[in-house]
Short mmCIF file of C-alpha atoms in Angstrom, two decimals:
data_model
loop_
_atom_site.label_atom_id
_atom_site.label_comp_id
_atom_site.label_asym_id
_atom_site.label_seq_id
_atom_site.Cartn_x
_atom_site.Cartn_y
_atom_site.Cartn_z
CA UNK A 1 33.49 25.41 26.59
CA UNK A 2 30.11 26.32 28.07
CA UNK A 3 29.45 28.69 25.17
CA UNK A 4 30.07 25.89 22.64
CA UNK A 5 27.65 23.61 24.51
CA UNK A 6 24.99 26.34 24.50
CA UNK A 7 25.39 26.85 20.76
CA UNK A 8 25.21 23.10 20.18
CA UNK A 9 21.98 22.83 22.18
CA UNK A 10 20.50 25.78 20.30
CA UNK A 11 21.42 24.11 16.99
CA UNK A 12 19.86 20.79 18.03
CA UNK A 13 16.73 22.56 19.22
CA UNK A 14 16.46 24.49 15.94
CA UNK A 15 16.82 21.27 13.93
CA UNK A 16 14.10 19.57 16.00
CA UNK A 17 11.78 22.53 15.51
CA UNK A 18 12.52 22.59 11.79
CA UNK A 19 11.77 18.87 11.54
CA UNK A 20 8.36 19.30 13.21
CA UNK A 21 7.65 22.38 11.10
CA UNK A 22 8.26 20.39 7.91
CA UNK A 23 5.97 17.63 9.19
CA UNK A 24 3.25 20.20 9.89
CA UNK A 25 3.62 21.71 6.41
CA UNK A 26 3.33 18.26 4.82
CA UNK A 27 0.31 17.46 6.97
CA UNK A 28 -1.55 20.67 6.14
CA UNK A 29 -1.05 20.05 2.43
CA UNK A 30 -3.81 17.45 2.82
CA UNK A 31 -6.23 20.12 4.02
CA UNK A 32 -5.24 22.59 1.31
CA UNK A 33 -4.67 20.06 -1.48
CA UNK A 34 -6.76 21.68 -4.20
CA UNK A 35 -5.33 25.12 -3.44
CA UNK A 36 -1.78 23.84 -2.99
CA UNK A 37 -1.23 21.74 -6.09
CA UNK A 38 -4.46 20.72 -7.85
CA UNK A 39 -4.20 18.04 -10.50
CA UNK A 40 -5.69 18.81 -13.92
CA UNK A 41 -8.41 16.40 -15.03
CA UNK A 42 -6.20 15.23 -17.86
CA UNK A 43 -3.25 14.38 -15.58
CA UNK A 44 -3.63 10.60 -15.43
CA UNK A 45 -4.41 10.20 -19.12
CA UNK A 46 -1.43 12.38 -19.98
CA UNK A 47 0.90 9.77 -18.45
CA UNK A 48 0.09 7.25 -21.18
CA UNK A 49 -2.67 5.19 -22.73
CA UNK A 50 -2.59 2.18 -20.39
CA UNK A 51 -2.52 1.54 -16.63
CA UNK A 52 -1.25 -1.77 -15.23
CA UNK A 53 -2.64 -2.95 -11.88
CA UNK A 54 -1.45 -6.06 -10.04
CA UNK A 55 -3.76 -7.89 -7.65
CA UNK A 56 -6.63 -6.43 -9.64
CA UNK A 57 -9.23 -9.14 -9.09
CA UNK A 58 -10.76 -7.58 -5.98
CA UNK A 59 -10.23 -5.10 -3.16
CA UNK A 60 -7.91 -2.14 -3.70
CA UNK A 61 -6.64 -3.42 -7.05
CA UNK A 62 -10.15 -3.71 -8.44
CA UNK A 63 -10.93 -0.21 -7.14
CA UNK A 64 -7.83 1.24 -8.85
CA UNK A 65 -8.83 -0.48 -12.10
CA UNK A 66 -12.31 1.05 -12.00
CA UNK A 67 -11.15 4.52 -10.98
CA UNK A 68 -8.35 4.79 -13.54
CA UNK A 69 -10.68 3.55 -16.26
CA UNK A 70 -13.13 6.29 -15.26
CA UNK A 71 -10.28 8.77 -15.67
CA UNK A 72 -9.73 7.76 -19.27
CA UNK A 73 -7.12 5.01 -19.25
CA UNK A 74 -7.23 1.53 -20.70
CA UNK A 75 -6.50 -1.09 -18.08
CA UNK A 76 -4.28 -4.15 -17.79
CA UNK A 77 -5.49 -6.26 -14.87
CA UNK A 78 -3.12 -8.91 -13.49
CA UNK A 79 -4.24 -11.45 -10.93
CA UNK A 80 -4.27 -15.19 -10.31
CA UNK A 81 -7.99 -16.03 -10.63
CA UNK A 82 -8.99 -15.96 -14.29
CA UNK A 83 -12.75 -16.14 -13.74
CA UNK A 84 -12.68 -13.18 -11.35
CA UNK A 85 -10.55 -11.18 -13.79
CA UNK A 86 -12.92 -11.87 -16.66
CA UNK A 87 -15.94 -10.83 -14.61
CA UNK A 88 -14.40 -7.58 -13.36
CA UNK A 89 -12.98 -6.72 -16.79
CA UNK A 90 -16.42 -7.05 -18.36
CA UNK A 91 -17.94 -4.81 -15.66
CA UNK A 92 -15.30 -2.12 -16.19
CA UNK A 93 -15.63 -2.12 -19.97
CA UNK A 94 -19.42 -1.82 -19.75
CA UNK A 95 -19.28 0.89 -17.07
CA UNK A 96 -16.51 3.07 -18.52
CA UNK A 97 -16.01 2.21 -22.19
CA UNK A 98 -12.29 1.65 -21.62
CA UNK A 99 -10.46 -1.34 -23.04
CA UNK A 100 -9.41 -3.95 -20.48
CA UNK A 101 -6.72 -6.57 -20.99
CA UNK A 102 -6.29 -9.39 -18.48
CA UNK A 103 -3.21 -11.43 -17.57
CA UNK A 104 -3.45 -14.42 -15.28
CA UNK A 105 -0.46 -14.67 -12.91
CA UNK A 106 0.21 -16.00 -9.42
CA UNK A 107 2.63 -13.60 -7.75
CA UNK A 108 3.68 -16.15 -5.15
CA UNK A 109 5.60 -17.76 -8.03
CA UNK A 110 8.81 -16.43 -9.54
CA UNK A 111 8.49 -17.72 -13.11
CA UNK A 112 5.63 -15.51 -14.27
CA UNK A 113 7.39 -12.37 -15.46
CA UNK A 114 8.41 -13.45 -18.95
CA UNK A 115 4.77 -14.16 -19.78
CA UNK A 116 3.72 -10.80 -18.32
CA UNK A 117 6.41 -9.04 -20.36
CA UNK A 118 5.20 -10.67 -23.59
CA UNK A 119 1.61 -9.65 -22.90
CA UNK A 120 2.62 -6.03 -22.24
CA UNK A 121 4.61 -5.66 -25.47
CA UNK A 122 3.57 -2.69 -27.58
CA UNK A 123 1.45 -0.98 -24.90
CA UNK A 124 2.09 2.64 -23.94
CA UNK A 125 2.00 2.18 -20.17
CA UNK A 126 1.69 5.43 -18.25
CA UNK A 127 0.71 4.13 -14.82
CA UNK A 128 1.79 1.10 -12.80
CA UNK A 129 0.02 0.21 -9.55
CA UNK A 130 1.97 -2.43 -7.62
CA UNK A 131 -0.91 -3.48 -5.41
CA UNK A 132 -0.71 -7.26 -5.11
CA UNK A 133 0.01 -8.35 -1.57
CA UNK A 134 -0.25 -11.19 0.88
CA UNK A 135 -1.11 -11.09 4.57
CA UNK A 136 -0.27 -14.52 5.92
CA UNK A 137 -1.47 -14.30 9.52
CA UNK A 138 -4.84 -12.77 10.24
CA UNK A 139 -4.19 -12.29 13.95
CA UNK A 140 -1.06 -10.72 15.50
CA UNK A 141 1.33 -13.44 16.68
CA UNK A 142 4.97 -14.16 17.41
CA UNK A 143 7.30 -14.93 14.50
CA UNK A 144 7.74 -18.63 15.33
CA UNK A 145 3.96 -19.10 15.45
CA UNK A 146 3.43 -17.68 11.97
CA UNK A 147 2.60 -20.01 9.06
CA UNK A 148 5.61 -21.20 7.08
CA UNK A 149 4.86 -19.06 4.03
CA UNK A 150 8.07 -17.04 4.00
CA UNK A 151 9.02 -17.56 0.36
CA UNK A 152 5.49 -16.94 -0.90
CA UNK A 153 5.33 -13.75 1.15
CA UNK A 154 8.65 -12.50 -0.24
CA UNK A 155 7.68 -13.29 -3.84
CA UNK A 156 4.27 -11.63 -3.48
CA UNK A 157 5.09 -8.56 -1.37
CA UNK A 158 8.67 -7.80 -2.45
CA UNK A 159 9.69 -9.51 -5.70
CA UNK A 160 6.49 -8.47 -7.46
CA UNK A 161 7.18 -4.78 -6.79
CA UNK A 162 10.80 -4.97 -7.92
CA UNK A 163 10.21 -7.05 -11.04
CA UNK A 164 7.06 -5.29 -12.25
CA UNK A 165 8.77 -1.92 -11.79
CA UNK A 166 11.79 -3.15 -13.72
CA UNK A 167 9.54 -4.35 -16.57
CA UNK A 168 7.75 -1.03 -17.00
CA UNK A 169 10.04 1.73 -15.71
CA UNK A 170 12.45 1.63 -18.67
CA UNK A 171 9.80 2.67 -21.19
CA UNK A 172 8.66 5.41 -18.82
CA UNK A 173 12.25 6.64 -18.66
CA UNK A 174 12.45 6.76 -22.47
CA UNK A 175 9.19 8.73 -22.70
CA UNK A 176 10.22 10.85 -19.68
CA UNK A 177 6.88 10.52 -17.93
CA UNK A 178 4.97 7.99 -15.89
CA UNK A 179 3.42 7.26 -12.51
CA UNK A 180 4.29 4.30 -10.27
CA UNK A 181 2.18 3.72 -7.16
CA UNK A 182 3.53 1.10 -4.77
CA UNK A 183 1.17 -0.14 -2.08
CA UNK A 184 2.89 -0.50 1.27
CA UNK A 185 1.11 -0.35 4.63
CA UNK A 186 0.96 1.61 7.86
CA UNK A 187 2.59 -1.50 9.33
CA UNK A 188 5.68 -0.66 7.27
CA UNK A 189 6.21 2.79 8.76
CA UNK A 190 8.07 1.37 11.77
CA UNK A 191 8.84 -2.10 13.21
CA UNK A 192 5.54 -3.76 14.06
CA UNK A 193 5.89 -6.52 16.68
CA UNK A 194 3.51 -9.50 16.39
CA UNK A 195 3.37 -8.79 12.67
CA UNK A 196 7.11 -8.74 12.07
CA UNK A 197 7.43 -10.48 8.72
CA UNK A 198 4.56 -8.65 6.99
CA UNK A 199 5.72 -5.34 8.47
CA UNK A 200 9.24 -5.93 7.17
CA UNK A 201 8.13 -6.70 3.62
CA UNK A 202 6.07 -3.52 3.55
CA UNK A 203 9.00 -1.52 4.95
CA UNK A 204 11.05 -2.76 2.01
CA UNK A 205 8.42 -1.46 -0.42
CA UNK A 206 8.54 1.92 1.31
CA UNK A 207 12.33 2.27 1.23
CA UNK A 208 12.60 0.95 -2.33
CA UNK A 209 9.99 3.41 -3.58
CA UNK A 210 11.49 6.46 -1.87
CA UNK A 211 14.97 5.64 -3.18
CA UNK A 212 13.65 5.17 -6.73
CA UNK A 213 11.88 8.52 -6.62
CA UNK A 214 15.19 10.24 -5.91
CA UNK A 215 16.77 8.41 -8.86
CA UNK A 216 14.01 9.09 -11.40
CA UNK A 217 12.33 12.32 -10.33
CA UNK A 218 14.42 14.42 -12.69
CA UNK A 219 13.36 12.14 -15.55
CA UNK A 220 9.74 13.16 -15.20
CA UNK A 221 8.56 10.02 -13.38
CA UNK A 222 6.51 10.08 -10.18
CA UNK A 223 7.13 7.13 -7.86
CA UNK A 224 4.99 7.24 -4.75
CA UNK A 225 4.55 4.76 -1.91
CA UNK A 226 1.08 4.52 -0.36
CA UNK A 227 0.95 3.48 3.31
CA UNK A 228 -2.69 2.98 4.35
CA UNK A 229 -3.91 1.53 7.60
CA UNK A 230 -7.28 -0.25 7.72
CA UNK A 231 -9.10 -0.87 4.40
CA UNK A 232 -12.18 -3.04 4.03
CA UNK A 233 -11.22 -5.67 1.45
CA UNK A 234 -11.48 -9.46 1.11
CA UNK A 235 -7.88 -9.69 2.38
CA UNK A 236 -8.99 -8.04 5.65
CA UNK A 237 -12.18 -10.11 5.72
CA UNK A 238 -14.29 -7.08 4.76
CA UNK A 239 -13.99 -5.14 7.99
CA UNK A 240 -16.97 -2.91 8.58
CA UNK A 241 -16.26 0.59 7.20
CA UNK A 242 -15.79 3.39 9.74
CA UNK A 243 -13.94 6.69 10.12
CA UNK A 244 -10.66 4.76 10.14
CA UNK A 245 -11.58 1.67 8.11
CA UNK A 246 -12.15 2.89 4.56
CA UNK A 247 -13.97 1.17 1.73
CA UNK A 248 -11.59 0.32 -1.09
CA UNK A 249 -13.37 2.50 -3.65
CA UNK A 250 -13.47 5.63 -1.46
CA UNK A 251 -9.86 5.13 -0.38
CA UNK A 252 -8.60 4.79 -3.96
CA UNK A 253 -10.53 7.82 -5.17
CA UNK A 254 -9.05 9.95 -2.38
CA UNK A 255 -5.53 8.53 -2.72
CA UNK A 256 -5.32 9.47 -6.40
CA UNK A 257 -5.84 13.09 -5.41
CA UNK A 258 -2.60 12.92 -3.40
CA UNK A 259 -0.15 11.79 -6.09
CA UNK A 260 1.28 15.33 -6.24
CA UNK A 261 1.91 15.65 -2.48
CA UNK A 262 5.28 13.90 -2.42
CA UNK A 263 7.01 10.53 -2.49
CA UNK A 264 4.87 9.10 0.32
CA UNK A 265 1.25 9.32 1.41
CA UNK A 266 -1.09 7.40 3.68
CA UNK A 267 -3.66 7.79 0.92
CA UNK A 268 -6.41 9.52 2.87
CA UNK A 269 -6.76 12.24 5.49
CA UNK A 270 -8.00 9.92 8.25
CA UNK A 271 -4.97 7.65 7.94
CA UNK A 272 -2.61 10.60 7.74
CA UNK A 273 -3.97 11.89 11.06
CA UNK A 274 -3.69 8.40 12.57
CA UNK A 275 -0.05 8.09 11.43
CA UNK A 276 0.84 11.41 13.08
CA UNK A 277 -0.86 10.36 16.33
CA UNK A 278 0.98 7.03 16.39
CA UNK A 279 4.24 8.87 15.73
CA UNK A 280 3.72 10.77 19.00
CA UNK A 281 3.81 7.56 21.06
CA UNK A 282 7.34 7.08 22.50
CA UNK A 283 8.98 3.90 21.18
CA UNK A 284 9.67 2.54 24.71
CA UNK A 285 5.93 2.59 25.38
CA UNK A 286 4.98 1.12 22.02
CA UNK A 287 7.40 -1.80 22.38
CA UNK A 288 6.66 -2.59 26.03
CA UNK A 289 5.10 -5.98 26.85
CA UNK A 290 2.07 -4.33 28.42
CA UNK A 291 1.35 -2.24 25.33
CA UNK A 292 1.83 -5.19 22.99
CA UNK A 293 -0.61 -7.28 25.02
CA UNK A 294 -3.16 -4.48 24.79
CA UNK A 295 -2.62 -4.25 21.03
CA UNK A 296 -3.05 -8.01 20.59
CA UNK A 297 -6.24 -8.15 22.68
CA UNK A 298 -7.82 -5.02 21.16
CA UNK A 299 -6.93 -6.10 17.64
CA UNK A 300 -8.42 -9.54 18.13
CA UNK A 301 -11.62 -8.13 19.65
CA UNK A 302 -11.91 -5.51 16.89
CA UNK A 303 -11.56 -8.13 14.17
CA UNK A 304 -14.08 -10.37 15.88
CA UNK A 305 -16.65 -7.59 16.18
CA UNK A 306 -16.13 -5.85 12.84
CA UNK A 307 -15.12 -8.42 10.23
CA UNK A 308 -17.52 -10.58 8.27
CA UNK A 309 -15.78 -13.77 9.13
CA UNK A 310 -17.03 -17.17 10.18
CA UNK A 311 -17.12 -17.62 13.95
CA UNK A 312 -15.09 -20.81 13.90
CA UNK A 313 -12.00 -18.83 12.92
CA UNK A 314 -12.04 -17.26 16.37
CA UNK A 315 -12.12 -20.69 17.98
CA UNK A 316 -8.49 -21.30 17.01
CA UNK A 317 -6.22 -22.06 19.93
CA UNK A 318 -4.88 -18.95 21.61
CA UNK A 319 -1.33 -20.22 21.16
CA UNK A 320 -1.62 -20.28 17.39
CA UNK A 321 -2.83 -16.77 16.76
CA UNK A 322 -3.13 -17.27 13.01
CA UNK A 323 -5.18 -18.84 10.26
CA UNK A 324 -4.61 -19.39 6.56
CA UNK A 325 -2.77 -16.93 4.35
CA UNK A 326 -4.70 -14.01 2.83
CA UNK A 327 -3.74 -13.04 -0.67
CA UNK A 328 -4.91 -9.99 -2.56
CA UNK A 329 -4.48 -11.01 -6.15
#
């Protein structure tokens, strides 16, 4: 009996060591990316003629539109503000020479997809970036104190990913090539108290993407979920860039270099290191009341010091802990 227990413990220990070894190998791929699996310059253009980006009016979506246009693709930009789309589209065409098509759509609504489908007819779409997203409470807060924007949040953060993927994936399957990038968040890597609803929607995007990659990998399609932490965008009130807080353009440029590293990436080396450090914190510590209070206080102070946001926002009552919804797209 004792011998069986010893063998069982050895097996468990070996599996734990193997798990950490695999994590280390994945992590070091970021350091050795260009030696490990460098992408040819023609990679993105080889996927197809057009790239479709949701939430493309500003922030990360705008940065993806610019960067993919620089890499030789024509761009379909989808967002809700027509004037902003027209302005950005003109800038991209003048800067890159690529063709840009715009589609006005509000992803908090559920009746927009037939119009999008009609506008995409006949295009050889090689890349889809499901970027549009909504962050409905700027400060961490308890679930019952969050704004009542549940349906909008689900439409924007979940339905948009599922329905846009369904619109475009079939043609990729027929051509047996394509790239789908789904923007999740570091908040979706594990349950995130005081941000429970947003965290849960982003966890859905992560699980959905990883499952789809298993289904369609053998058909020549890359489906990758991107889980960044802090990015300076209008949705995050333009946090001041730092080692951790990346500018949208630099983040996007770096993240595109990681599309060959697997079905999931934080998008940049700094966020990958941060994710591994957070993973080392035992869950009982992370979910303790004391730790959550520290997170709330530090987060609030960080936002106050580093975001370009009007001071009156921070004069909200402590019990509320939120302001208006923030919508990228």
